[in-house]
Coordinates of N, CA and C and ligand atoms in Angstrom, one line a residue:
X17 N -20.2 -30.7 1.0 CA -20.8 -29.3 0.4 C -19.6 -28.5 0.3
X18 N -19.5 -27.8 -0.9 CA -18.4 -27.0 -1.4 C -18.8 -25.6 -0.8
X19 N -17.5 -25.0 -0.5 CA -17.5 -23.6 0.0 C -16.8 -22.8 -1.2
X20 N -17.9 -21.7 -1.8 CA -17.4 -20.8 -2.7 C -16.8 -19.7 -2.3
X21 N -17.1 -19.3 -0.9 CA -16.8 -17.9 -0.6 C -15.7 -18.3 0.4
X22 N -14.7 -17.3 0.5 CA -13.6 -17.4 1.5 C -13.7 -16.0 2.2
X23 N -13.6 -16.2 3.4 CA -13.5 -14.7 4.0 C -12.1 -14.7 5.2
X24 N -11.5 -13.6 5.0 CA -10.3 -13.6 5.8 C -10.6 -12.0 6.6
X25 N -10.0 -12.1 7.9 CA -10.1 -10.7 8.5 C -8.4 -10.3 9.1
X26 N -8.5 -9.0 8.9 CA -7.3 -8.5 9.3 C -7.9 -7.2 10.5
X27 N -7.5 -7.7 11.8 CA -8.1 -6.8 12.7 C -6.6 -5.6 12.9
X28 N -6.9 -4.6 13.0 CA -5.8 -3.7 13.1 C -6.5 -2.6 14.2
X29 N -5.3 -1.8 14.6 CA -5.7 -1.0 15.7 C -6.9 0.2 15.2
X30 N -6.6 0.5 13.9 CA -7.4 1.5 13.5 C -8.8 0.9 12.5
X31 N -8.7 -0.3 12.3 CA -9.9 -0.7 11.7 C -10.2 -2.3 11.5
X32 N -11.3 -2.9 11.4 CA -11.2 -4.4 10.9 C -11.5 -4.4 9.5
X33 N -10.7 -5.4 8.8 CA -10.5 -5.2 7.5 C -11.3 -6.7 7.2
X34 N -12.5 -7.2 6.3 CA -12.7 -8.2 6.0 C -12.7 -8.5 4.5
X35 N -11.6 -9.5 4.0 CA -11.5 -9.7 2.6 C -12.4 -10.8 2.1
X36 N -13.1 -10.6 1.3 CA -14.2 -11.8 0.8 C -13.9 -12.2 -0.8
X37 N -13.7 -13.4 -0.9 CA -13.1 -13.9 -2.1 C -14.4 -15.1 -2.7
X38 N -14.1 -15.0 -4.1 CA -15.1 -16.2 -4.7 C -16.3 -15.6 -5.0
X39 N -17.2 -16.6 -5.0 CA -18.7 -16.5 -5.1 C -19.2 -16.0 -3.9
X40 N -20.5 -14.9 -4.3 CA -21.1 -14.7 -3.3 C -22.5 -15.7 -3.5
X41 N -22.9 -16.6 -3.0 CA -23.9 -17.3 -3.5 C -24.6 -17.9 -2.3
X42 N -25.2 -19.2 -2.7 CA -26.0 -19.9 -1.6 C -25.3 -20.4 -0.3
X43 N -23.8 -20.3 -0.6 CA -22.9 -20.8 0.6 C -22.4 -19.7 1.1
X44 N -22.6 -18.6 0.8 CA -22.1 -17.3 1.5 C -22.9 -17.4 2.8
X45 N -22.0 -17.3 3.9 CA -22.5 -17.0 5.3 C -22.2 -15.7 6.0
X46 N -22.9 -15.3 6.4 CA -22.4 -13.7 7.1 C -21.3 -14.0 8.1
X47 N -20.3 -13.0 7.7 CA -19.0 -13.0 8.6 C -19.3 -12.7 9.9
X48 N -19.1 -13.5 10.8 CA -18.9 -13.1 12.4 C -17.5 -12.5 12.5
X49 N -17.4 -11.5 13.5 CA -16.4 -10.9 14.0 C -16.1 -10.9 15.5
X50 N -16.3 -12.2 15.9 CA -16.5 -12.3 17.3 C -15.4 -11.7 18.3
X51 N -14.0 -11.7 17.7 CA -12.8 -11.2 18.3 C -12.7 -9.9 18.1
X52 N -13.3 -9.2 17.3 CA -12.9 -7.7 16.8 C -13.3 -6.6 17.7
X53 N -13.0 -5.5 17.7 CA -13.4 -4.4 18.7 C -14.6 -3.6 18.0
X54 N -15.7 -3.8 18.8 CA -16.8 -3.2 18.3 C -17.1 -1.7 18.1
X55 N -16.0 -1.0 18.3 CA -15.9 0.3 17.8 C -15.2 0.9 16.4
X56 N -14.4 -0.3 16.2 CA -13.7 0.1 14.9 C -14.4 0.0 13.8
X57 N -14.1 1.4 12.6 CA -14.3 1.0 11.4 C -14.1 -0.3 10.8
X58 N -15.2 -0.7 10.0 CA -15.4 -1.9 9.1 C -15.0 -1.6 7.9
X59 N -14.0 -2.2 7.2 CA -13.7 -2.0 5.6 C -14.0 -3.4 5.1
X60 N -14.6 -3.5 4.2 CA -14.9 -4.6 3.3 C -14.3 -4.7 2.0
X61 N -13.2 -5.6 1.7 CA -12.6 -5.7 0.7 C -13.2 -6.7 -0.3
X62 N -13.5 -6.1 -1.6 CA -14.1 -7.5 -2.3 C -13.2 -7.9 -3.7
X63 N -11.9 -7.2 -3.7 CA -11.3 -7.4 -4.9 C -11.3 -8.5 -5.6
X64 N -11.6 -9.6 -5.0 CA -11.3 -11.3 -5.3 C -13.1 -11.7 -5.6
X65 N -14.0 -11.1 -5.5 CA -15.2 -11.6 -5.5 C -15.4 -11.7 -7.4
X66 N -16.0 -13.0 -7.6 CA -16.2 -13.0 -9.1 C -17.6 -13.2 -9.6
X67 N -18.3 -13.3 -8.6 CA -19.8 -13.6 -8.9 C -20.7 -13.2 -7.8
X68 N -21.9 -12.9 -7.9 CA -22.8 -12.7 -6.9 C -24.4 -13.2 -7.5
X69 N -24.8 -14.1 -7.0 CA -26.4 -14.5 -7.5 C -27.3 -14.1 -6.5
X70 N -28.5 -14.2 -6.8 CA -29.6 -13.9 -5.8 C -29.5 -14.2 -4.6
X71 N -29.2 -15.7 -4.2 CA -29.0 -16.2 -3.2 C -28.0 -15.5 -2.0
X72 N -26.9 -15.2 -2.5 CA -25.8 -14.5 -2.1 C -26.4 -13.1 -1.7
X73 N -27.2 -12.6 -2.8 CA -27.4 -11.1 -2.4 C -28.3 -11.0 -1.3
X74 N -29.2 -11.9 -1.1 CA -30.0 -12.1 0.1 C -29.3 -11.9 1.2
X75 N -28.3 -12.9 1.4 CA -27.5 -12.7 2.6 C -26.5 -11.5 2.6
X76 N -26.1 -11.1 1.8 CA -25.4 -9.9 1.8 C -26.1 -8.8 2.0
X77 N -27.2 -8.4 1.7 CA -28.3 -7.4 2.2 C -28.4 -7.6 3.6
X78 N -28.7 -8.7 4.1 CA -29.0 -8.9 5.6 C -27.7 -8.4 6.4
X79 N -26.5 -8.7 5.7 CA -25.3 -8.4 6.5 C -24.9 -7.3 6.8
X80 N -25.3 -6.2 5.4 CA -24.9 -4.9 5.5 C -25.9 -4.4 6.3
X81 N -27.2 -4.8 6.3 CA -28.4 -4.1 6.9 C -28.0 -4.0 8.5
X82 N -27.2 -5.2 8.9 CA -26.9 -5.3 10.2 C -25.8 -4.3 10.6
X83 N -24.7 -4.2 9.9 CA -23.8 -3.6 9.9 C -23.9 -2.2 10.2
X84 N -25.0 -1.8 9.1 CA -25.4 -0.3 9.0 C -26.1 0.0 10.4
X85 N -26.7 -1.0 11.0 CA -27.5 -0.4 12.2 C -26.4 -0.3 13.4
X86 N -25.1 -1.1 13.3 CA -24.3 -1.0 14.4 C -23.6 0.3 14.7
X87 N -23.6 1.4 13.6 CA -23.1 2.4 13.6 C -21.7 2.5 13.7
X88 N -21.1 1.5 13.3 CA -19.9 1.6 13.1 C -19.5 2.2 11.7
X89 N -18.4 3.1 11.5 CA -18.1 3.5 10.0 C -17.8 2.2 9.2
X90 N -18.5 2.4 7.9 CA -18.4 1.2 7.2 C -17.9 1.7 5.8
X91 N -17.0 1.1 5.3 CA -16.2 1.6 3.9 C -16.0 0.1 3.4
X92 N -16.1 0.6 1.8 CA -15.7 -0.6 0.8 C -14.6 -0.3 0.0
X93 N -13.8 -1.3 0.1 CA -12.5 -0.8 -0.6 C -12.3 -2.1 -1.8
X94 N -11.5 -1.5 -2.9 CA -11.2 -2.5 -4.3 C -12.4 -3.3 -4.5
X95 N -13.8 -2.6 -4.8 CA -14.9 -3.4 -4.9 C -15.0 -3.8 -6.6
X96 N -15.0 -4.9 -6.4 CA -15.2 -5.9 -7.8 C -16.1 -5.6 -8.6
X97 N -15.8 -5.8 -10.2 CA -17.2 -5.1 -10.9 C -18.4 -5.9 -10.5
X98 N -18.8 -7.1 -9.9 CA -20.1 -7.6 -9.7 C -20.5 -6.7 -8.6
X99 N -19.7 -6.5 -7.6 CA -20.1 -5.5 -6.4 C -20.3 -4.1 -7.0
X100 N -19.8 -3.5 -8.0 CA -20.1 -1.9 -8.4 C -21.5 -2.2 -9.1
X101 N -21.6 -3.2 -10.0 CA -22.8 -3.4 -10.7 C -23.9 -3.5 -9.9
X102 N -24.1 -4.5 -8.7 CA -25.0 -4.5 -7.6 C -25.3 -3.2 -7.1
X103 N -24.4 -2.5 -6.7 CA -24.4 -1.3 -5.7 C -25.3 -0.4 -6.9
X104 N -25.0 -0.2 -8.0 CA -25.7 0.5 -8.8 C -27.2 0.1 -9.2
X105 N -27.7 -1.0 -9.2 CA -28.9 -1.5 -9.2 C -29.7 -1.8 -8.1
X106 N -29.0 -2.2 -7.1 CA -29.9 -2.6 -5.7 C -29.9 -1.6 -4.5
X107 N -31.1 -1.3 -4.3 CA -31.1 -0.4 -3.2 C -30.5 -0.8 -1.8
X108 N -29.9 0.0 -1.3 CA -29.3 -0.4 0.0 C -28.3 -1.4 -0.1
X109 N -27.8 -1.7 -1.2 CA -26.7 -2.7 -1.3 C -25.4 -2.2 -0.4
X110 N -25.2 -1.1 -0.5 CA -23.9 -0.7 0.3 C -24.3 0.1 1.7
X111 N -25.8 -0.2 2.1 CA -26.2 0.1 3.3 C -25.8 1.7 3.7
X112 N -24.8 1.9 4.7 CA -24.5 3.1 5.1 C -23.0 3.4 4.8
X113 N -22.7 2.3 4.0 CA -21.1 2.1 3.7 C -20.9 3.3 2.6
X114 N -19.5 3.8 2.5 CA -19.0 4.6 1.5 C -17.8 3.7 0.6
X115 N -17.9 3.9 -0.6 CA -16.8 3.2 -1.5 C -15.7 4.1 -1.4
X116 N -14.7 3.5 -1.3 CA -13.3 4.3 -1.2 C -12.4 3.9 -2.3
X117 N -12.7 2.7 -3.0 CA -12.3 2.6 -4.2 C -12.7 1.3 -4.8
X118 N -12.5 1.1 -6.2 CA -13.4 0.0 -6.9 C -12.5 -0.1 -8.3
X119 N -13.1 -1.1 -9.1 CA -12.3 -1.7 -10.1 C -13.2 -1.2 -11.3
X120 N -12.6 -0.9 -12.3 CA -13.0 -0.5 -13.5 C -12.7 -1.6 -14.6
X121 N -13.7 -2.4 -15.1 CA -13.4 -3.3 -16.2 C -13.1 -2.7 -17.7
X122 N -11.9 -3.0 -18.1 CA -11.5 -2.5 -19.6 C -11.3 -3.6 -20.5
X123 N -11.6 -3.4 -21.7 CA -11.2 -4.4 -22.9 C -10.8 -3.7 -23.9
X124 N -9.9 -4.9 -24.9 CA -9.3 -4.2 -26.1 C -10.4 -5.2 -27.2
X125 N -10.9 -4.1 -28.2 CA -11.9 -4.2 -29.1 C -11.2 -5.1 -30.3
X126 N -9.8 -5.3 -30.1 CA -9.0 -5.8 -31.2 C -8.8 -7.4 -30.9
X127 N -8.1 -7.5 -29.8 CA -7.6 -9.0 -29.3 C -8.8 -9.5 -28.1
X128 N -9.7 -8.9 -27.6 CA -10.5 -9.1 -26.6 C -9.7 -9.3 -25.0
X129 N -8.6 -8.7 -25.1 CA -7.7 -8.9 -24.1 C -8.6 -7.8 -22.9
X130 N -8.3 -8.0 -21.5 CA -9.2 -7.3 -20.5 C -8.1 -6.9 -19.3
X131 N -8.3 -5.9 -18.8 CA -7.6 -5.4 -17.7 C -8.8 -4.8 -16.4
X132 N -8.4 -4.9 -15.4 CA -9.0 -4.1 -14.5 C -8.3 -2.9 -13.8
X133 N -8.9 -1.7 -13.9 CA -8.1 -0.5 -13.2 C -8.8 -0.3 -12.0
X134 N -7.7 -0.2 -10.8 CA -8.2 0.4 -9.8 C -8.5 2.0 -9.7
X135 N -9.6 2.5 -9.2 CA -10.1 3.9 -9.1 C -10.2 4.5 -7.7
X136 N -9.6 5.1 -7.1 CA -9.5 5.5 -5.8 C -10.4 6.8 -5.8
X137 N -11.2 6.9 -4.8 CA -12.2 8.0 -4.6 C -11.7 8.7 -3.4
X138 N -10.6 9.0 -2.9 CA -10.0 9.6 -1.6 C -10.2 11.1 -2.1
X139 N -10.4 12.0 -1.1 CA -10.3 13.3 -1.3 C -8.8 13.9 -1.2
X140 N -8.6 14.5 -2.0 CA -7.1 15.3 -2.2 C -6.6 15.8 -0.8
X141 N -5.3 15.5 -0.4 CA -4.6 15.9 1.0 C -4.7 17.2 0.8
X142 N -5.4 18.0 1.9 CA -5.6 19.5 2.0 C -4.0 20.2 2.1
X143 N -3.6 21.2 1.4 CA -2.4 21.6 1.3 C -2.3 22.9 2.5
X144 N -1.3 23.0 3.1 CA -1.3 24.0 3.9 C -1.5 25.4 3.2
X145 N -2.3 26.2 3.7 CA -2.1 27.8 2.9 C -1.3 28.7 3.7
X146 N -0.1 29.0 3.0 CA 0.9 30.1 3.7 C 0.2 31.5 3.5
X147 N -0.4 31.7 2.4 CA -1.2 33.1 2.2 C -2.3 32.9 1.7
X148 N -3.2 34.0 2.0 CA -4.7 33.9 1.4 C -4.6 33.9 -0.1
X149 N -5.4 33.2 -0.6 CA -5.5 32.9 -2.0 C -6.0 34.2 -2.6
X150 N -5.4 34.7 -3.8 CA -6.0 35.9 -4.4 C -7.3 35.8 -4.8
X151 N -7.5 34.7 -5.5 CA -8.8 34.2 -6.3 C -9.0 32.6 -5.6
X152 N -10.2 32.2 -5.4 CA -10.7 31.0 -4.8 C -10.6 30.2 -6.2
X153 N -9.7 28.9 -5.9 CA -9.6 28.0 -7.0 C -10.9 27.4 -7.3
X154 N -11.3 26.6 -8.7 CA -12.3 26.2 -9.0 C -12.2 24.9 -8.0
X155 N -13.9 24.6 -7.9 CA -13.7 23.1 -7.1 C -13.2 22.1 -7.6
X156 N -12.3 21.2 -7.1 CA -11.7 20.2 -7.9 C -13.1 19.2 -8.2
X157 N -12.7 18.5 -9.7 CA -13.6 17.6 -10.2 C -13.2 16.1 -9.4
X158 N -13.7 15.6 -8.6 CA -13.4 14.3 -8.0 C -13.9 13.1 -8.9
X159 N -14.8 13.4 -10.0 CA -15.4 12.5 -10.7 C -14.2 11.5 -11.5
X160 N -14.3 10.3 -11.3 CA -13.0 9.7 -12.1 C -13.6 9.5 -13.3
X161 N -12.6 9.6 -14.3 CA -12.8 9.3 -15.7 C -12.1 8.2 -16.2
X162 N -12.6 7.5 -17.0 CA -11.8 6.1 -17.6 C -10.6 6.6 -17.9
X163 N -9.5 5.9 -17.3 CA -8.3 6.4 -17.8 C -7.8 5.7 -19.0
X164 N -7.0 6.5 -19.8 CA -6.5 5.9 -21.3 C -5.3 4.7 -20.8
X165 N -5.7 3.5 -21.1 CA -4.9 2.4 -21.0 C -4.5 1.7 -22.5
X166 N -3.4 1.2 -22.2 CA -3.3 0.5 -23.7 C -3.1 -1.1 -23.4
X167 N -3.6 -1.8 -24.4 CA -3.7 -3.4 -24.2 C -2.3 -3.8 -24.2
X168 N -2.0 -4.8 -23.3 CA -0.8 -5.2 -23.3 C -0.1 -6.1 -24.3
X169 N -1.2 -6.5 -25.1 CA -0.9 -7.3 -26.0 C -0.6 -6.4 -27.6
X170 N -1.7 -5.7 -27.6 CA -1.5 -4.8 -29.2 C -1.2 -3.4 -28.8
X171 N -1.0 -2.8 -27.7 CA -0.6 -1.6 -27.3 C -1.5 -0.5 -27.6
X172 N -3.0 -1.0 -28.1 CA -4.0 -0.2 -28.4 C -4.8 0.3 -27.3
X173 N -5.5 1.4 -27.3 CA -6.1 1.9 -26.2 C -7.2 1.1 -25.7
X174 N -7.5 0.6 -24.4 CA -8.4 -0.2 -23.8 C -9.7 0.6 -23.9
X175 N -10.8 0.1 -24.0 CA -12.2 0.8 -23.5 C -13.0 0.1 -22.5
X176 N -13.7 1.0 -22.1 CA -14.4 0.6 -20.8 C -15.6 -0.4 -21.2
X177 N -15.4 -1.5 -20.5 CA -16.4 -2.7 -20.9 C -17.8 -2.6 -20.2
X178 N -18.2 -1.4 -19.8 CA -19.5 -1.2 -19.3 C -20.0 0.3 -19.8
X179 N -21.2 0.3 -19.4 CA -21.8 1.8 -20.3 C -21.2 2.8 -19.1
X180 N -20.5 3.6 -19.3 CA -19.9 4.7 -18.4 C -20.9 5.3 -17.7
X181 N -21.9 5.7 -18.1 CA -22.9 6.4 -17.1 C -23.5 5.6 -16.1
X182 N -23.6 4.3 -16.6 CA -24.4 3.2 -15.4 C -23.1 2.8 -14.5
X183 N -21.9 2.6 -15.1 CA -21.0 1.9 -14.1 C -20.6 3.0 -13.0
X184 N -20.5 4.2 -13.5 CA -19.8 5.2 -12.7 C -20.9 6.1 -11.9
X185 N -22.2 5.2 -12.2 CA -23.5 6.2 -11.3 C -23.2 5.9 -9.9
X186 N -22.7 5.0 -9.7 CA -22.2 4.8 -7.9 C -21.5 5.8 -7.5
X187 N -20.8 6.2 -8.3 CA -19.6 7.4 -7.6 C -20.5 8.8 -7.6
X188 N -21.3 8.9 -8.5 CA -22.0 10.0 -8.4 C -23.0 10.5 -7.7
X189 N -23.2 9.1 -6.8 CA -24.4 9.3 -5.5 C -23.7 9.5 -4.4
X190 N -22.4 9.4 -4.3 CA -21.6 9.5 -3.2 C -20.7 10.7 -3.1
X191 N -20.4 11.2 -1.8 CA -19.5 12.2 -1.7 C -18.2 11.7 -1.6
X192 N -17.0 12.5 -1.8 CA -15.8 11.9 -1.8 C -15.3 11.7 -0.4
X193 N -14.7 10.6 -0.1 CA -14.3 10.3 1.6 C -13.5 11.3 2.0
X194 N -13.8 12.0 3.3 CA -12.9 12.8 3.8 C -12.3 12.2 5.2
X195 N -11.4 11.5 4.9 CA -10.6 10.5 6.2 C -9.3 11.0 6.1
X196 N -8.9 10.8 7.5 CA -7.7 11.2 8.0 C -6.5 10.6 7.2
X197 N -5.3 11.3 6.8 CA -4.2 10.8 6.0 C -3.7 9.5 6.7
X198 N -3.5 9.4 8.1 CA -3.1 8.4 8.9 C -3.8 7.1 8.4
X199 N -5.2 7.1 8.3 CA -6.0 6.5 8.2 C -5.8 5.5 6.7
X200 N -5.5 6.6 5.7 CA -5.3 6.0 4.5 C -3.9 5.3 4.7
X201 N -2.7 5.7 5.2 CA -1.5 5.1 5.3 C -1.7 3.7 5.5
X202 N -2.4 3.5 6.7 CA -2.3 2.4 7.5 C -3.1 1.5 6.4
X203 N -4.3 1.8 5.8 CA -5.2 0.9 4.9 C -4.2 0.7 3.6
X204 N -3.5 1.6 3.1 CA -2.5 1.4 1.8 C -1.8 0.4 2.3
X205 N -1.0 0.2 3.5 CA 0.0 -0.7 4.0 C -0.4 -1.9 3.9
X206 N -1.9 -2.3 4.2 CA -2.3 -3.4 4.6 C -2.9 -4.0 3.1
X207 N -3.5 -2.9 2.5 CA -3.9 -3.5 0.9 C -3.0 -3.9 -0.1
X208 N -1.7 -3.2 0.5 CA -0.7 -3.6 -0.7 C 0.0 -5.0 -0.3
X209 N -0.5 -5.5 0.8 CA 0.3 -6.9 1.0 C -0.6 -7.9 0.6
X210 N -2.2 -7.5 0.2 CA -3.0 -8.2 -0.5 C -3.0 -8.5 -1.8
X211 N -3.1 -9.6 -2.2 CA -3.2 -9.6 -4.1 C -4.1 -8.6 -4.4
X212 N -3.7 -8.0 -5.8 CA -4.7 -7.2 -6.2 C -5.8 -8.2 -7.1
X213 N -6.7 -7.6 -7.6 CA -7.7 -8.4 -8.6 C -7.3 -9.1 -9.7
X214 N -7.7 -10.3 -10.1 CA -6.9 -11.1 -11.1 C -7.1 -10.2 -12.4
Ligands
ZN320 ZN1 -5.4 -6.1 -27.5

């Protein structure tokens, strides 16, 4: 039997990180975290998931539903495009989880080149307020916009390879994460050691 999914765990004192790679299909089995601390937040990293089919979807939904019942905080980082697409179309795909970052696919209409861009959904760090502000600042717009990127081959601007309203629909339905800065620092340090999406 071939194994099309690889699952790796990083257990840290602040959270348990589960990295899933490859296809989420009929060979995908629910990751078990026998040795991890049952009170820690769970972070699911799917940067290297390249496909998800209906068999894998069934197992994924069971898994996420179980995780959501456990009342551990659940976060998703570096969601690959197949994960974002499913999250937009399948109810409860993310369960009680919140997306902290995801990849948006871009392409070049001239040479067909493509690139993924990581979009972070963290709330800005609150700045100390030395004096009362004379006028309230306008509420910041946390909605990520497709960034202007240039094709590495032709130096022309890349275009989003998905319908913007659909692809970014995920983002419109969730609040921006309000998470302590120390948590981000630890998470960043660990994610930086993992390879980026291809
Ligand atoms: Zn190009």
